[in-house]
Amino acid sequence: MVNISSEPQGSSREREIVAARVIVTSPGRNFVTLRIETRSGVWGLGDATLNGRELAVAAYLEQHVIANLIGRDAGRIEDTWQFLYRGAYWRRGPVTMTAIAAVDVALWDILGKMAGLPLYRLLGGRSRERVLVYGHASGRDIEGASAEVGRFIAEGYRAVRAQCGVPGLAKPYGVSRMKNAYEPAESELPLETVWSTPGYLEIVPRLFERLRADHGREVELLHDAHHRLTPIEAARLARDLEPYRLFWLEDATPAENPDGFELIRRHSVTPLAVGEVFNSIFDCRALLERQLIDYIRTTIVHGGGITHVRRIADLAALHRARTGFHGATDLSPVTLGAALHFDTWVPNFGIQEYMRHSDETDAVFPHDYTFRDGCLHCGESPGHGVGLDEQLAARFPYKPRQLPIARLPDGTMWDW
Ligand code: KDG
Ligand code: MG
């Protein structure tokens, strides 16, 4: 008889899930983490953070998911994914898919720990030596933004996203106050900001003209329009930016209707990135199949975990699109750790967003990934390599925070 307990990933009894709980903490910003534990004592972590809607995911997990996990085999990752997706009847949506992602990533973490292998090796091994990242530079004006881009280059970054203030607009997207990293969810109720497109369309090409003049053509430059433009405005911006050879223009227009991207494509060859608010392959499908985008940004935490996002990456590969995972600070170090293993493996990798977490966040989530020469490197410890110091986490209680909203000068509600 086969001695199943000698399997590297433990016997099915050892893999049985005996406990799972949600930890909510706010070391500088809110994070929701799921911890799943097996009978063998091996545990795994998954990120369940949905910025501004954190407690909805925490409740989804606590009230509707955890009881279903107890007694299941932690090694049945695919079956558990299908159970939570198909079995719930109510499919997709950011809350559901973030909750499923948390379970999925925790199970992959457990599998890695039981096998004694880092996650990228479970996925199929290394496809590259390092993960190219882009940092976030911003300034109240072109001058300030260019100085910030210079600071990133001096720190070793090879790719930088640049945003700058727009004359007449008090709080345009992506421009940090003081020297702090940009953190949009800063108030208990949504901060009301005013948006106006004409000034923005004037200043952004001038920003990139200046950045090329100051920093040359080698550094990769990116920009996020954050869903503010209509398709024809986005087409104009994409065309005006062509001389400055952007790595990508992100979220040029809201993506619910893929035809908007068709219109941009008709007018411009600036590469396009979309998808940080997507949560399933069905959101990505038309844009990829019609070759309307170049980079897909849907990431592990909001896209149903590794099990689902690798299907999205494969679909993208069929259409020569590459990954460019969302990586703002509202995605916890658990997501960043898992993403770096995915990035190290995935054949059609493009770039990874990297906004450094605060020191408090890094202390609560000890991790083994490192930054060097403009790239991140995943660690070699088993699983995704990110832990959680629960005692420290308990010192940072949850703080209600919501993302801002945008209105046009006449008060019309707009896309933030
Ligand atoms: O939670 C919202 C932020 O993650 C988002 O505004 C950041 O657009 C963003 C980006 O590209 O990082
Ligand atoms: Mg974005």
XYZ file of C-alpha atoms and ligand atoms in Angstrom:
429
model
C 0.000 0.000 0.000
C 1.207 3.509 -0.777
C 2.154 5.430 2.333
C 0.378 8.673 1.554
C 1.817 10.500 4.545
C 5.216 10.394 2.799
C 3.868 12.649 0.003
C 5.860 15.897 0.004
C 2.612 17.830 0.336
C 1.438 15.835 3.383
C -1.384 13.323 3.728
C -4.948 14.405 3.115
C -5.450 14.309 6.893
C -2.479 16.615 7.407
C -3.848 18.914 4.731
C -7.304 19.144 6.290
C -8.333 22.728 6.973
C -9.076 23.034 10.687
C -9.309 26.809 11.144
C -9.576 30.029 9.193
C -9.928 33.599 10.364
C -9.892 37.154 9.105
C -7.478 39.732 10.457
C -8.257 43.407 9.859
C -5.479 45.876 10.562
C -4.596 49.443 9.649
C -0.848 50.062 9.816
C -1.108 53.358 7.916
C -3.986 52.052 5.788
C -6.544 49.257 6.030
C -5.762 45.666 5.115
C -7.853 42.503 5.379
C -5.999 39.178 5.562
C -7.286 35.612 5.630
C -5.283 33.012 7.556
C -6.043 29.355 6.864
C -4.597 26.616 9.041
C -4.298 22.880 8.396
C -4.273 19.966 10.834
C -0.494 19.679 10.358
C -0.102 23.219 11.704
C 0.971 24.585 8.326
C -0.872 27.837 7.597
C -1.208 30.192 4.662
C -2.156 33.835 4.129
C -4.308 35.504 1.483
C -4.965 39.222 0.983
C -8.663 40.218 1.002
C -8.309 43.996 0.807
C -10.800 45.958 -1.309
C -9.992 49.621 -0.806
C -12.883 51.531 0.781
C -15.055 48.372 0.992
C -12.835 46.289 3.272
C -15.455 45.093 5.731
C -17.741 43.790 2.975
C -15.072 41.237 2.047
C -14.292 40.489 5.697
C -18.003 39.747 6.296
C -18.294 37.699 3.071
C -15.450 35.510 4.295
C -16.544 35.310 7.912
C -20.254 34.842 7.302
C -20.349 32.837 4.083
C -17.010 31.199 3.279
C -15.057 30.057 6.321
C -17.586 27.456 7.498
C -17.352 25.869 4.028
C -13.580 25.569 4.276
C -13.393 23.617 7.509
C -12.732 19.953 6.853
C -11.724 20.493 3.201
C -8.404 19.299 1.782
C -6.179 22.398 1.458
C -4.447 20.721 -1.480
C -7.620 20.791 -3.592
C -7.050 24.346 -4.748
C -8.847 24.073 -8.076
C -11.864 22.297 -6.616
C -12.134 24.849 -3.805
C -11.987 27.659 -6.379
C -14.772 26.069 -8.427
C -16.789 25.398 -5.275
C -16.621 29.054 -4.209
C -17.247 30.413 -7.728
C -19.804 28.021 -9.213
C -21.196 26.790 -5.957
C -22.245 30.219 -4.715
C -24.567 30.661 -7.733
C -23.917 34.455 -7.497
C -20.806 34.906 -9.582
C -18.108 37.521 -10.070
C -18.072 41.051 -8.679
C -15.243 42.652 -6.684
C -16.370 41.473 -3.234
C -16.870 37.840 -4.246
C -13.720 37.647 -6.352
C -11.565 39.290 -3.667
C -12.866 36.812 -1.096
C -12.160 33.887 -3.448
C -8.696 35.306 -4.131
C -7.910 35.387 -0.418
C -8.765 31.686 -0.054
C -6.912 30.764 -3.244
C -3.681 32.581 -2.350
C -3.705 31.171 1.195
C -4.056 27.647 -0.253
C -1.186 28.179 -2.714
C 0.882 29.462 0.214
C 0.088 26.290 2.186
C 0.921 24.089 -0.811
C 4.293 25.817 -1.174
C 5.069 25.443 2.514
C 4.115 21.758 2.511
C 6.154 21.093 -0.616
C 9.056 23.210 0.684
C 8.996 25.237 -2.551
C 8.628 28.921 -3.370
C 5.415 29.652 -5.244
C 7.072 30.439 -8.585
C 8.432 26.898 -8.683
C 4.956 25.438 -8.174
C 3.699 27.556 -11.057
C 6.298 26.220 -13.464
C 9.599 27.793 -12.497
C 11.516 30.891 -13.321
C 11.022 32.631 -16.671
C 13.224 35.616 -15.752
C 15.869 36.717 -13.292
C 14.103 39.832 -12.015
C 10.799 41.680 -12.137
C 10.856 45.128 -13.734
C 8.799 47.580 -11.674
C 7.571 51.119 -12.108
C 7.422 53.683 -9.330
C 5.069 56.643 -8.875
C 6.419 60.170 -9.383
C 4.212 63.212 -9.129
C 4.453 66.963 -8.710
C 2.138 69.908 -8.302
C 3.518 71.239 -11.606
C 5.696 70.008 -14.485
C 8.855 71.232 -12.794
C 8.093 69.327 -9.590
C 7.061 66.162 -11.424
C 10.262 66.162 -13.458
C 12.344 66.556 -10.294
C 10.513 63.574 -8.782
C 11.098 61.444 -11.885
C 14.789 62.343 -11.541
C 14.725 61.192 -7.924
C 13.265 57.818 -8.939
C 15.873 57.378 -11.666
C 18.596 58.180 -9.123
C 17.171 55.435 -6.886
C 17.649 52.955 -9.707
C 14.148 52.846 -11.232
C 14.083 52.117 -14.967
C 10.366 52.817 -15.304
C 8.398 55.655 -13.718
C 4.741 56.657 -13.801
C 4.424 60.444 -13.933
C 1.423 62.574 -12.917
C 1.292 66.341 -12.410
C -1.075 68.997 -11.165
C -3.518 70.662 -13.544
C -3.905 74.457 -13.303
C -7.257 75.258 -11.730
C -7.808 71.773 -10.241
C -7.217 71.441 -6.516
C -6.769 67.668 -6.327
C -6.137 65.905 -9.635
C -5.683 62.131 -9.504
C -2.290 60.779 -8.518
C -0.588 63.931 -7.264
C 0.654 63.512 -3.718
C 0.667 66.256 -1.150
C 4.062 67.016 0.341
C 6.547 64.223 -0.311
C 4.271 61.425 0.856
C 3.292 58.551 -1.378
C -0.127 59.126 -2.929
C -2.857 57.580 -0.752
C -6.316 58.387 -2.105
C -8.555 56.796 0.588
C -7.921 59.488 3.140
C -11.308 60.409 4.604
C -14.173 58.664 6.371
C -16.679 59.851 3.779
C -15.655 60.414 0.141
C -13.739 63.602 -0.465
C -15.388 65.586 -3.294
C -12.895 66.604 -5.981
C -13.535 68.684 -9.109
C -12.499 67.433 -12.520
C -12.152 69.330 -15.778
C -10.684 67.729 -18.893
C -9.469 70.630 -21.126
C -6.610 71.767 -18.839
C -5.550 68.153 -18.295
C -5.373 67.453 -22.031
C -3.179 70.526 -22.451
C -0.722 69.827 -19.663
C -0.065 66.089 -19.933
C 1.692 66.191 -23.347
C 3.767 69.139 -22.092
C 4.719 67.099 -19.006
C 6.040 64.240 -21.127
C 7.802 66.580 -23.550
C 9.663 67.981 -20.564
C 10.378 64.551 -19.065
C 11.995 63.381 -22.307
C 14.002 66.605 -22.506
C 15.187 66.282 -18.882
C 15.675 62.519 -18.593
C 16.308 61.230 -22.110
C 14.685 58.364 -23.983
C 15.968 55.378 -22.051
C 13.744 55.532 -18.984
C 10.304 53.956 -19.456
C 7.538 56.472 -18.771
C 3.938 55.641 -17.902
C 0.807 57.649 -17.197
C -2.576 56.890 -15.599
C -5.620 58.844 -16.866
C -7.709 57.031 -14.236
C -10.901 56.690 -16.294
C -11.440 60.430 -16.607
C -11.654 60.785 -20.394
C -14.296 60.073 -22.987
C -13.105 57.759 -25.778
C -12.453 60.604 -28.240
C -10.597 62.643 -25.616
C -8.547 59.564 -24.771
C -7.765 59.086 -28.466
C -6.519 62.655 -28.673
C -4.326 62.282 -25.586
C -2.905 58.961 -26.813
C -2.053 60.600 -30.150
C -0.546 63.698 -28.563
C 1.675 61.482 -26.387
C 3.071 59.440 -29.286
C 6.290 61.474 -29.709
C 7.255 60.700 -26.097
C 7.050 56.908 -26.514
C 5.160 55.957 -23.359
C 5.453 52.424 -22.035
C 1.697 52.734 -21.541
C -1.253 55.007 -21.101
C -3.435 53.493 -18.392
C -7.215 53.554 -17.961
C -7.606 56.090 -20.733
C -11.391 55.738 -20.605
C -13.761 53.555 -18.550
C -13.618 50.022 -19.921
C -17.173 48.786 -19.507
C -17.648 49.347 -23.213
C -14.733 47.910 -25.257
C -15.786 49.977 -28.285
C -14.273 53.011 -26.561
C -10.875 51.346 -26.899
C -11.548 50.584 -30.541
C -11.865 54.303 -31.070
C -8.567 55.041 -29.284
C -6.788 52.336 -31.302
C -8.042 53.810 -34.551
C -6.193 57.036 -33.793
C -3.050 56.074 -31.916
C -0.230 53.588 -31.433
C 0.442 54.558 -27.799
C 0.301 51.247 -25.866
C -2.744 50.881 -23.628
C -3.127 49.267 -20.210
C -6.413 48.477 -18.498
C -7.940 46.241 -15.879
C -7.144 47.156 -12.287
C -10.886 47.295 -11.521
C -11.680 44.091 -13.407
C -12.382 40.966 -11.433
C -12.784 38.149 -13.947
C -11.639 36.874 -17.309
C -15.006 37.955 -18.702
C -14.135 41.624 -18.083
C -10.887 41.163 -20.018
C -12.116 38.977 -22.836
C -13.362 41.398 -25.494
C -10.506 43.844 -24.976
C -7.945 41.068 -25.384
C -9.638 39.152 -28.176
C -10.101 42.305 -30.222
C -6.469 43.324 -29.623
C -7.589 46.603 -28.069
C -5.074 46.656 -25.221
C -1.406 45.811 -24.733
C -1.195 45.222 -20.982
C -3.698 43.625 -18.638
C -3.642 44.981 -15.079
C -6.096 42.660 -13.360
C -4.277 41.365 -10.344
C -4.381 38.422 -8.015
C -6.284 39.989 -5.105
C -9.205 41.376 -7.100
C -9.233 38.785 -9.874
C -10.026 35.574 -8.015
C -6.470 34.649 -7.052
C -3.657 32.847 -8.824
C -5.961 30.110 -10.127
C -8.057 32.595 -12.116
C -5.492 35.246 -13.020
C -3.253 32.702 -14.697
C -6.152 31.976 -17.052
C -6.354 35.691 -17.804
C -2.601 35.771 -18.461
C -2.917 32.823 -20.842
C -5.751 34.514 -22.723
C -3.628 37.680 -22.935
C -0.712 35.654 -24.304
C -2.855 34.407 -27.197
C -3.243 38.024 -28.242
C 0.315 39.131 -27.534
C -0.743 41.187 -24.539
C 1.395 41.177 -21.427
C 0.778 41.469 -17.697
C 1.173 44.734 -15.803
C -0.286 44.004 -12.388
C -1.842 46.699 -10.269
C 0.395 47.278 -7.243
C -0.744 50.393 -5.395
C -0.326 50.429 -1.609
C -3.909 49.272 -1.051
C -2.802 45.847 -2.300
C -1.126 44.355 0.754
C 2.394 42.898 0.887
C 0.700 39.478 0.694
C -0.570 40.360 -2.783
C 2.761 41.887 -3.770
C 4.609 38.768 -2.603
C 2.263 36.462 -4.535
C 2.373 38.761 -7.579
C 6.176 38.694 -7.650
C 6.188 34.898 -7.790
C 3.599 35.047 -10.569
C 5.639 37.702 -12.408
C 8.772 35.560 -12.064
C 6.992 32.651 -13.722
C 4.469 34.082 -16.198
C 5.821 33.882 -19.772
C 4.079 37.064 -20.973
C 5.233 39.392 -18.215
C 5.345 43.119 -18.953
C 5.898 45.149 -15.797
C 4.823 45.280 -12.138
C 3.546 48.416 -10.393
C 5.426 49.107 -7.161
C 4.400 51.725 -4.664
C 6.408 51.137 -1.536
C 4.405 50.313 1.575
C 4.892 52.338 4.732
C 7.378 51.149 7.363
C 4.448 50.220 9.656
C 2.894 48.073 6.912
C 6.215 46.366 6.207
C 6.650 45.641 9.923
C 3.179 44.055 10.184
C 3.795 41.974 7.034
C 7.405 40.704 7.164
C 8.445 39.506 3.697
C 11.397 38.182 1.756
C 11.089 40.145 -1.506
C 13.751 42.758 -2.189
C 14.215 45.807 -4.454
C 17.456 46.153 -6.439
C 18.383 48.125 -9.560
C 14.834 49.087 -10.471
C 13.565 45.529 -10.090
C 11.891 43.438 -7.429
C 13.093 39.939 -6.645
C 10.860 37.338 -5.025
C 12.400 35.342 -2.204
C 13.139 31.623 -2.026
C 11.225 30.770 1.133
C 8.391 28.262 0.682
C 5.019 29.693 -0.360
C 4.691 33.388 -1.227
C 7.121 34.496 1.436
C 4.937 37.021 3.299
C 3.948 36.669 6.958
C 1.776 38.586 9.402
C 2.795 39.735 12.872
C -0.594 39.478 14.538
C 0.451 41.087 17.818
C 1.695 44.133 15.980
C -1.340 44.112 13.663
C -3.614 44.326 16.721
C -2.018 47.665 17.592
C -3.458 49.219 14.386
C -7.273 49.057 14.532
C -9.440 49.465 11.422
C -10.219 53.039 10.356
C -13.211 53.694 8.089
C -11.868 55.235 4.866
C -13.397 55.742 1.422
C -11.984 56.741 -1.941
C -12.707 60.269 -3.244
C -15.281 61.038 -5.895
C -15.014 63.466 -8.821
C -17.573 65.971 -10.120
C -17.431 68.300 -13.101
C -17.357 72.029 -12.260
C -21.171 72.189 -12.655
C -21.628 69.410 -10.093
C -22.179 66.483 -12.485
C -20.946 63.220 -11.030
C -17.902 61.941 -12.992
C -15.550 58.967 -12.948
C -12.904 59.177 -10.263
O -7.768 51.746 -4.675
C -7.586 52.540 -5.800
C -6.117 52.674 -6.140
O -5.467 51.454 -6.074
C -5.932 53.253 -7.504
O -6.479 54.535 -7.538
C -4.467 53.313 -7.864
O -4.989 53.700 -10.169
C -4.210 53.304 -9.328
C -2.933 52.758 -9.778
O -2.747 52.683 -10.974
O -2.129 52.395 -8.924
Mg -4.455 52.946 -12.115
